[in-house]
Every structure is written in structure tokens, then in C-alpha cells.
Amino acid sequence: MILGIYPYLVLNGNGQEAIKFYENALDAKILGLQTFGEMPENPDYPIPVEAKNRVLNAHLKVGNTDLMLSDTFPGQPYQIGSQVTVAITISDVEKSREVFGKLQEGGQIIMPLQETFWSPSYGQVTDKFGVTWQISTRVANNE
């Protein structure tokens, strides 16, 4: 089941500044903020010093709407015009695979669906209309 969709902003190193800006400009409430430096450490892929303070994921609430944002990782390509994506949260891995598969028809996979430390199934795909989707699975844990 699809749980919801929301705008997801991708910034190029100024995510912390953007969070403060939207908090003030949109009366946003910061519900969560995680930096690349707070990721679980992997000795094979150490986090460079310049990335540690960049935003890995931020969750803001604007009225009744969720707004998410993150920074790019240093050295990753960043193109003006591609900074707004659509995030979709799905309740189970099978449905995530189904939605991802349909969105990739005629499009391009950016990050294949895979398990991450925040989701059992996460991936990014640009559909045939040029819209980039971030598919994330959030399995209910008897909430």
C-alpha cells in the first residue's frame, strides 16, 4: 500500500542553511535531521570531513505536509533544475518493487532498489517524463 508522497529537495551542501530558511519562511517544524557524519561507519567507505555536516536527511512539517530534504554527497553531480524530486513511501517491499518497476518503464534507474540502514527497500528512478522518484519502504512495526 502506498502510504504517501511528498516533495523532496536535494541541495548542494547548503542543506543546513535551507532548513533554517524554511523553518522561518514556512513556519516549518523540524521533525528530524541526520547528517552524513551520523551514518553508521563503514571502514571501506570513510566519510570525508567535508561531508560530515551535510544533511543526509531532514524531515520538516509545513502545516499538514511533509517536506524532506538532503544534500548531495561531495563530488556527486548536481544540476540546477533537478533539486526537486518526489518521495513515495510504501508499506511493503513487494509493492515497492511493483511501483519501482512501473516507474522505470521508459525511464532510467538512478539507484536500484536495495536495503539501506533506513529502509528494507529504497531506490531512485527517473521516469519517462523526467520526474525523479525516491521509493522508500516503511514496514509497520506494530505502531
XYZ file of N, CA, C and O in Angstrom:
572
model
N 0.835 -1.176 0.000
C 0.000 0.000 0.000
C 0.886 1.248 0.000
O 1.874 1.305 0.719
N 0.511 2.213 -0.785
C 1.238 3.484 -0.806
C 0.775 4.317 0.380
O -0.424 4.537 0.561
N 1.720 4.741 1.204
C 1.419 5.493 2.410
C 1.331 6.994 2.151
O 0.619 7.699 2.841
N 2.079 7.497 1.170
C 2.033 8.921 0.870
C 3.153 9.344 -0.058
O 4.107 8.606 -0.268
N 2.996 10.532 -0.638
C 4.057 11.141 -1.441
C 4.276 12.560 -0.928
O 3.369 13.180 -0.374
N 5.488 13.051 -1.104
C 5.815 14.386 -0.631
C 7.006 14.920 -1.412
O 7.788 14.156 -1.973
N 7.149 16.260 -1.457
C 8.307 16.840 -2.143
C 9.585 16.550 -1.374
O 9.588 16.520 -0.145
N 10.662 16.314 -2.132
C 11.968 16.042 -1.566
C 12.970 16.947 -2.270
O 13.168 16.827 -3.474
N 13.572 17.861 -1.529
C 14.521 18.817 -2.083
C 15.937 18.272 -1.945
O 16.310 17.762 -0.896
N 16.724 18.401 -3.008
C 18.115 17.963 -2.997
C 18.986 19.204 -3.192
O 18.874 19.894 -4.209
N 19.841 19.466 -2.195
C 20.673 20.661 -2.208
C 22.138 20.280 -2.356
O 22.501 19.114 -2.241
N 22.969 21.274 -2.601
C 24.368 21.018 -2.916
C 25.300 21.516 -1.815
O 26.203 22.298 -2.060
N 25.048 21.077 -0.581
C 25.940 21.445 0.514
C 25.402 22.532 1.417
O 26.007 22.841 2.438
N 24.267 23.140 1.052
C 23.705 24.197 1.886
C 22.386 23.773 2.536
O 21.517 24.585 2.818
N 22.254 22.479 2.806
C 21.041 21.949 3.412
C 20.755 22.498 4.796
O 19.608 22.790 5.127
N 21.799 22.657 5.614
C 21.602 23.201 6.966
C 21.008 24.611 6.883
O 20.092 24.961 7.624
N 21.533 25.406 5.960
C 21.023 26.764 5.757
C 19.575 26.720 5.270
O 18.725 27.500 5.714
N 19.271 25.795 4.348
C 17.915 25.676 3.812
C 16.920 25.288 4.902
O 15.801 25.812 4.943
N 17.326 24.404 5.804
C 16.437 24.000 6.898
C 16.055 25.218 7.732
O 14.874 25.443 8.028
N 17.037 26.023 8.107
C 16.765 27.232 8.896
C 15.879 28.201 8.113
O 14.964 28.816 8.659
N 16.152 28.338 6.814
C 15.377 29.232 5.962
C 13.910 28.810 5.917
O 13.001 29.614 6.133
N 13.650 27.513 5.648
C 12.271 27.043 5.549
C 11.579 27.009 6.907
O 10.369 27.225 7.002
N 12.348 26.769 7.954
C 11.776 26.813 9.302
C 11.194 28.201 9.563
O 10.076 28.339 10.067
N 11.930 29.228 9.152
C 11.488 30.604 9.348
C 10.435 31.012 8.312
O 9.367 31.505 8.659
N 10.717 30.792 7.044
C 9.842 31.282 5.969
C 8.496 30.565 5.924
O 7.474 31.171 5.585
N 8.489 29.276 6.259
C 7.265 28.483 6.123
C 6.694 28.032 7.467
O 5.780 27.213 7.504
N 7.221 28.580 8.572
C 6.811 28.139 9.912
C 6.916 26.621 10.041
O 6.065 25.965 10.643
N 7.960 26.074 9.451
C 8.149 24.621 9.456
C 8.641 24.158 10.821
O 9.376 24.867 11.506
N 8.229 22.975 11.184
C 8.721 22.313 12.393
C 9.719 21.249 11.940
O 9.427 20.461 11.038
N 10.894 21.227 12.551
C 11.904 20.227 12.210
C 11.598 18.960 13.009
O 11.691 18.957 14.232
N 11.210 17.910 12.301
C 10.879 16.648 12.966
C 12.080 15.710 13.042
O 12.114 14.816 13.880
N 13.041 15.910 12.148
C 14.225 15.065 12.161
C 15.317 15.652 11.301
O 15.032 16.303 10.300
N 16.555 15.444 11.705
C 17.710 15.911 10.944
C 18.860 14.947 11.204
O 19.219 14.695 12.354
N 19.384 14.386 10.125
C 20.511 13.463 10.239
C 21.572 13.906 9.229
O 21.254 14.182 8.077
N 22.827 13.956 9.680
C 23.925 14.343 8.798
C 24.664 13.096 8.299
O 24.524 12.012 8.871
N 25.458 13.273 7.252
C 26.278 12.166 6.756
C 27.222 11.674 7.857
O 27.527 10.493 7.941
N 27.678 12.582 8.725
C 28.569 12.205 9.819
C 27.915 11.294 10.844
O 28.606 10.631 11.615
N 26.588 11.248 10.866
C 25.865 10.393 11.816
C 25.531 9.014 11.241
O 24.950 8.185 11.932
N 25.897 8.781 9.991
C 25.658 7.467 9.386
C 26.494 6.415 10.101
O 27.564 6.727 10.620
N 26.023 5.155 10.098
C 26.873 4.086 10.641
C 28.196 4.044 9.864
O 28.192 4.152 8.640
N 29.297 3.924 10.590
C 30.608 3.949 9.940
C 30.876 2.666 9.172
O 30.503 1.583 9.594
N 31.512 2.845 8.010
C 31.944 1.719 7.196
C 33.418 1.965 6.879
O 33.739 2.899 6.138
N 34.331 1.154 7.427
C 35.761 1.400 7.222
C 36.176 1.372 5.744
O 37.162 2.002 5.369
N 35.419 0.665 4.905
C 35.741 0.627 3.476
C 35.382 1.936 2.771
O 35.912 2.236 1.706
N 34.442 2.702 3.355
C 33.987 3.958 2.762
C 33.921 5.039 3.833
O 32.840 5.438 4.256
N 35.079 5.528 4.286
C 35.058 6.557 5.331
C 34.414 7.850 4.812
O 34.534 8.183 3.634
N 33.720 8.526 5.702
C 33.055 9.782 5.347
C 34.098 10.898 5.354
O 34.763 11.129 6.368
N 34.261 11.614 4.216
C 35.219 12.726 4.207
C 34.781 13.842 5.163
O 33.585 14.025 5.391
N 35.744 14.548 5.697
C 35.470 15.613 6.658
C 34.468 16.616 6.094
O 33.541 17.038 6.795
N 34.596 16.978 4.822
C 33.711 17.987 4.231
C 32.271 17.500 4.072
O 31.366 18.296 3.824
N 32.039 16.205 4.255
C 30.682 15.665 4.125
C 29.981 15.514 5.467
O 28.759 15.431 5.521
N 30.725 15.492 6.550
C 30.159 15.130 7.854
C 29.003 16.020 8.282
O 28.054 15.548 8.912
N 29.023 17.298 7.955
C 27.960 18.217 8.374
C 26.856 18.364 7.334
O 25.860 19.036 7.587
N 27.042 17.764 6.168
C 25.991 17.835 5.145
C 24.779 17.024 5.587
O 24.905 16.041 6.304
N 23.620 17.441 5.116
C 22.369 16.806 5.512
C 22.156 15.516 4.725
O 22.082 15.538 3.498
N 22.079 14.403 5.445
C 21.738 13.122 4.834
C 20.235 13.066 4.618
O 19.754 12.662 3.559
N 19.472 13.502 5.623
C 18.021 13.524 5.511
C 17.457 14.454 6.576
O 17.869 14.410 7.729
N 16.528 15.297 6.170
C 15.812 16.161 7.105
C 14.326 16.035 6.822
O 13.913 15.911 5.664
N 13.541 16.052 7.879
C 12.089 15.932 7.779
C 11.491 17.158 8.447
O 11.667 17.365 9.639
N 10.810 17.962 7.645
C 10.145 19.143 8.157
C 8.646 18.976 7.978
O 8.190 18.319 7.040
N 7.874 19.582 8.869
C 6.421 19.577 8.765
C 5.991 21.006 8.481
O 6.316 21.917 9.232
N 5.306 21.203 7.362
C 4.798 22.514 6.971
C 3.282 22.382 6.946
O 2.728 21.762 6.042
N 2.614 22.920 7.954
C 1.179 22.683 8.091
C 0.952 21.194 8.258
O 1.532 20.565 9.132
N 0.141 20.612 7.375
C -0.107 19.171 7.417
C 0.741 18.404 6.421
O 0.511 17.223 6.190
N 1.723 19.067 5.800
C 2.500 18.476 4.724
C 3.927 18.174 5.171
O 4.548 18.962 5.890
N 4.442 17.034 4.721
C 5.833 16.686 4.970
C 6.696 17.276 3.862
O 6.328 17.228 2.688
N 7.836 17.818 4.245
C 8.845 18.303 3.306
C 10.152 17.654 3.725
O 10.553 17.738 4.890
N 10.790 16.976 2.796
C 12.047 16.303 3.082
C 13.149 16.999 2.291
O 12.889 17.556 1.219
N 14.373 16.922 2.813
C 15.490 17.455 2.042
C 16.785 16.799 2.449
O 16.906 16.231 3.526
N 17.738 16.853 1.537
C 19.077 16.333 1.793
C 20.063 17.091 0.926
O 19.677 17.786 -0.011
N 21.333 16.935 1.267
C 22.426 17.467 0.443
C 22.949 16.353 -0.450
O 22.784 15.164 -0.139
N 23.607 16.737 -1.518
C 24.360 15.762 -2.292
C 25.613 15.406 -1.491
O 26.023 16.146 -0.598
N 26.201 14.279 -1.805
C 27.475 13.893 -1.218
C 28.554 14.651 -1.978
O 28.448 14.819 -3.196
N 29.609 15.173 -1.319
C 30.642 15.916 -2.043
C 31.162 15.136 -3.249
O 31.421 13.941 -3.155
N 31.246 15.821 -4.380
C 31.739 15.192 -5.600
C 30.648 14.591 -6.468
O 30.888 14.263 -7.627
N 29.426 14.451 -5.927
C 28.321 13.925 -6.725
C 27.804 15.028 -7.646
O 27.817 16.202 -7.285
N 27.342 14.649 -8.834
C 26.844 15.678 -9.750
C 25.611 16.378 -9.186
O 24.806 15.762 -8.494
N 25.518 17.649 -9.468
C 24.374 18.451 -9.031
C 24.004 19.351 -10.188
O 24.847 20.060 -10.722
N 22.758 19.291 -10.582
C 22.312 20.087 -11.727
C 21.115 20.927 -11.312
O 20.123 20.401 -10.803
N 21.214 22.229 -11.509
C 20.084 23.107 -11.222
C 18.903 22.625 -12.050
O 19.034 22.321 -13.237
N 17.749 22.555 -11.415
C 16.557 22.051 -12.083
C 16.227 20.634 -11.655
O 15.117 20.165 -11.850
N 17.198 19.961 -11.043
C 16.950 18.591 -10.595
C 16.862 18.521 -9.076
O 16.895 17.445 -8.511
N 16.723 19.678 -8.434
C 16.759 19.669 -6.978
C 15.428 19.330 -6.317
O 15.371 19.167 -5.117
N 14.350 19.181 -7.088
C 13.084 18.764 -6.508
C 12.726 17.394 -7.063
O 12.631 17.206 -8.269
N 12.571 16.436 -6.159
C 12.159 15.091 -6.537
C 10.870 14.786 -5.774
O 10.418 15.595 -4.961
N 10.298 13.633 -6.048
C 9.102 13.217 -5.321
C 9.431 11.936 -4.572
O 9.911 10.969 -5.176
N 9.208 11.953 -3.286
C 9.436 10.765 -2.465
C 8.102 10.058 -2.274
O 7.066 10.702 -2.110
N 8.150 8.752 -2.329
C 6.946 7.952 -2.115
C 7.271 6.889 -1.081
O 8.302 6.222 -1.167
N 6.430 6.786 -0.073
C 6.622 5.808 0.987
C 5.600 4.692 0.802
O 4.411 4.961 0.637
N 6.081 3.473 0.839
C 5.253 2.296 0.587
C 5.386 1.348 1.777
O 6.442 1.267 2.404
N 4.307 0.615 2.061
C 4.253 -0.183 3.295
C 4.879 -1.559 3.196
O 5.068 -2.209 4.220
N 5.200 -2.050 1.995
C 5.838 -3.361 1.920
C 6.754 -3.452 0.703
O 6.588 -2.738 -0.278
N 7.743 -4.333 0.807
C 8.796 -4.460 -0.199
C 8.237 -4.882 -1.557
O 8.648 -4.355 -2.595
N 7.283 -5.808 -1.579
C 6.715 -6.259 -2.860
C 6.065 -5.118 -3.615
O 6.249 -4.971 -4.820
N 5.293 -4.296 -2.919
C 4.632 -3.151 -3.561
C 5.689 -2.153 -4.030
O 5.553 -1.561 -5.099
N 6.759 -1.977 -3.270
C 7.852 -1.081 -3.687
C 8.453 -1.561 -4.999
O 8.705 -0.760 -5.908
N 8.680 -2.871 -5.108
C 9.225 -3.430 -6.354
C 8.267 -3.185 -7.520
O 8.697 -2.843 -8.623
N 6.989 -3.384 -7.272
C 5.985 -3.185 -8.318
C 5.981 -1.732 -8.807
O 6.048 -1.465 -10.005
N 5.914 -0.786 -7.877
C 5.868 0.636 -8.228
C 7.164 1.045 -8.928
O 7.145 1.724 -9.959
N 8.297 0.629 -8.382
C 9.600 0.950 -8.971
C 9.667 0.431 -10.407
O 10.087 1.137 -11.330
N 9.237 -0.818 -10.605
C 9.252 -1.420 -11.935
C 8.400 -0.657 -12.931
O 8.797 -0.450 -14.079
N 7.239 -0.217 -12.506
C 6.356 0.537 -13.406
C 6.945 1.912 -13.720
O 6.868 2.371 -14.863
N 7.524 2.574 -12.703
C 8.105 3.901 -12.933
C 9.342 3.848 -13.828
O 9.632 4.803 -14.539
N 10.074 2.732 -13.816
C 11.303 2.660 -14.609
C 11.031 2.385 -16.085
O 11.920 2.551 -16.912
N 9.797 1.978 -16.451
C 9.477 1.695 -17.857
C 9.678 2.959 -18.690
O 8.999 3.957 -18.482
N 10.630 2.903 -19.598
C 10.939 4.058 -20.434
C 11.760 5.115 -19.724
O 12.041 6.165 -20.281
N 12.146 4.840 -18.482
C 12.916 5.798 -17.691
C 14.326 5.307 -17.444
O 14.860 4.503 -18.213
N 14.909 5.763 -16.342
C 16.294 5.423 -16.041
C 16.461 5.216 -14.533
O 16.049 6.055 -13.734
N 17.081 4.105 -14.176
C 17.354 3.821 -12.769
C 18.558 4.649 -12.322
O 19.603 4.630 -12.959
N 18.398 5.366 -11.234
C 19.495 6.137 -10.656
C 20.178 5.298 -9.572
O 21.396 5.216 -9.513
N 19.366 4.680 -8.712
C 19.865 3.798 -7.655
C 18.907 2.616 -7.588
O 17.735 2.796 -7.287
N 19.383 1.418 -7.895
C 18.499 0.252 -7.860
C 17.900 0.059 -6.466
O 18.503 0.459 -5.464
N 16.721 -0.551 -6.408
C 16.122 -0.869 -5.116
C 17.087 -1.730 -4.321
O 17.638 -2.697 -4.839
N 17.307 -1.366 -3.065
C 18.225 -2.105 -2.215
C 17.932 -1.819 -0.757
O 17.292 -0.817 -0.423
N 18.415 -2.690 0.091
C 18.262 -2.477 1.528
C 19.254 -1.420 1.972
O 20.421 -1.402 1.545
N 18.784 -0.493 2.793
C 19.641 0.538 3.383
C 19.447 0.480 4.895
O 18.577 -0.244 5.378
N 20.210 1.262 5.630
C 20.045 1.224 7.079
C 18.745 1.884 7.523
O 18.298 1.702 8.638
N 18.075 2.647 6.614
C 16.817 3.283 6.989
C 15.596 2.625 6.345
O 14.474 2.944 6.693
N 15.802 1.720 5.399
C 14.667 1.123 4.698
C 15.026 -0.270 4.190
O 16.133 -0.475 3.695
N 14.080 -1.209 4.261
C 14.356 -2.530 3.697
C 14.379 -2.535 2.172
O 14.859 -3.479 1.563
N 13.895 -1.458 1.563
C 13.893 -1.369 0.105
C 13.798 0.095 -0.311
O 12.748 0.719 -0.177
N 14.924 0.640 -0.799
C 14.992 2.049 -1.204
C 15.676 2.132 -2.555
O 16.639 1.423 -2.822
N 15.177 3.006 -3.423
C 15.810 3.221 -4.715
C 15.345 4.524 -5.336
O 14.376 5.143 -4.865
N 16.041 4.933 -6.393
C 15.698 6.160 -7.103
C 15.605 5.862 -8.586
O 16.449 5.161 -9.145
N 14.582 6.425 -9.214
C 14.355 6.209 -10.633
C 13.802 7.490 -11.253
O 13.017 8.197 -10.621
N 14.260 7.807 -12.455
C 13.687 8.915 -13.210
C 12.761 8.308 -14.248
O 13.178 7.442 -15.032
N 11.504 8.738 -14.239
C 10.533 8.144 -15.158
C 10.677 8.731 -16.563
O 11.507 9.621 -16.805
N 9.885 8.244 -17.485
C 9.994 8.663 -18.888
C 9.627 10.125 -19.104
O 9.888 10.675 -20.165
N 9.069 10.781 -18.092
C 8.735 12.203 -18.199
C 9.799 13.088 -17.561
O 9.639 14.300 -17.489
N 10.883 12.479 -17.048
C 11.967 13.239 -16.442
C 11.768 13.540 -14.965
O 12.521 14.304 -14.382
N 10.747 12.941 -14.337
C 10.492 13.139 -12.910
C 11.272 12.087 -12.124
O 11.179 10.892 -12.421
N 12.044 12.533 -11.134
C 12.806 11.614 -10.303
C 11.999 11.266 -9.059
O 11.495 12.144 -8.361
N 11.891 9.958 -8.818
C 11.149 9.406 -7.690
C 12.114 8.710 -6.740
O 13.014 8.011 -7.179
N 11.898 8.904 -5.449
C 12.623 8.178 -4.420
C 11.621 7.227 -3.771
O 10.669 7.675 -3.136
N 11.831 5.943 -3.976
C 10.937 4.925 -3.444
C 11.516 4.425 -2.123
O 12.666 3.990 -2.079
N 10.717 4.483 -1.069
C 11.181 4.040 0.239
C 10.112 3.163 0.867
O 8.924 3.443 0.755
N 10.558 2.091 1.502
C 9.633 1.181 2.156
C 9.708 1.389 3.661
O 10.799 1.442 4.226
N 8.559 1.550 4.259
C 8.479 1.669 5.715
C 7.537 0.584 6.198
O 6.322 0.703 6.064
N 8.101 -0.452 6.715
C 7.309 -1.579 7.205
C 6.818 -1.251 8.606
O 7.588 -0.830 9.468
N 5.525 -1.405 8.809
C 4.935 -1.111 10.123
C 5.520 -2.041 11.170
O 5.677 -3.236 10.937
N 5.826 -1.479 12.311
C 6.342 -2.306 13.409
C 5.383 -2.211 14.595
O 5.742 -1.756 15.662
N 4.146 -2.588 14.305
C 3.082 -2.628 15.306
C 2.927 -1.294 16.044
O 2.874 -1.245 17.257
N 2.875 -0.227 15.256
C 2.734 1.114 15.875
C 1.312 1.334 16.342
O 0.376 0.942 15.761
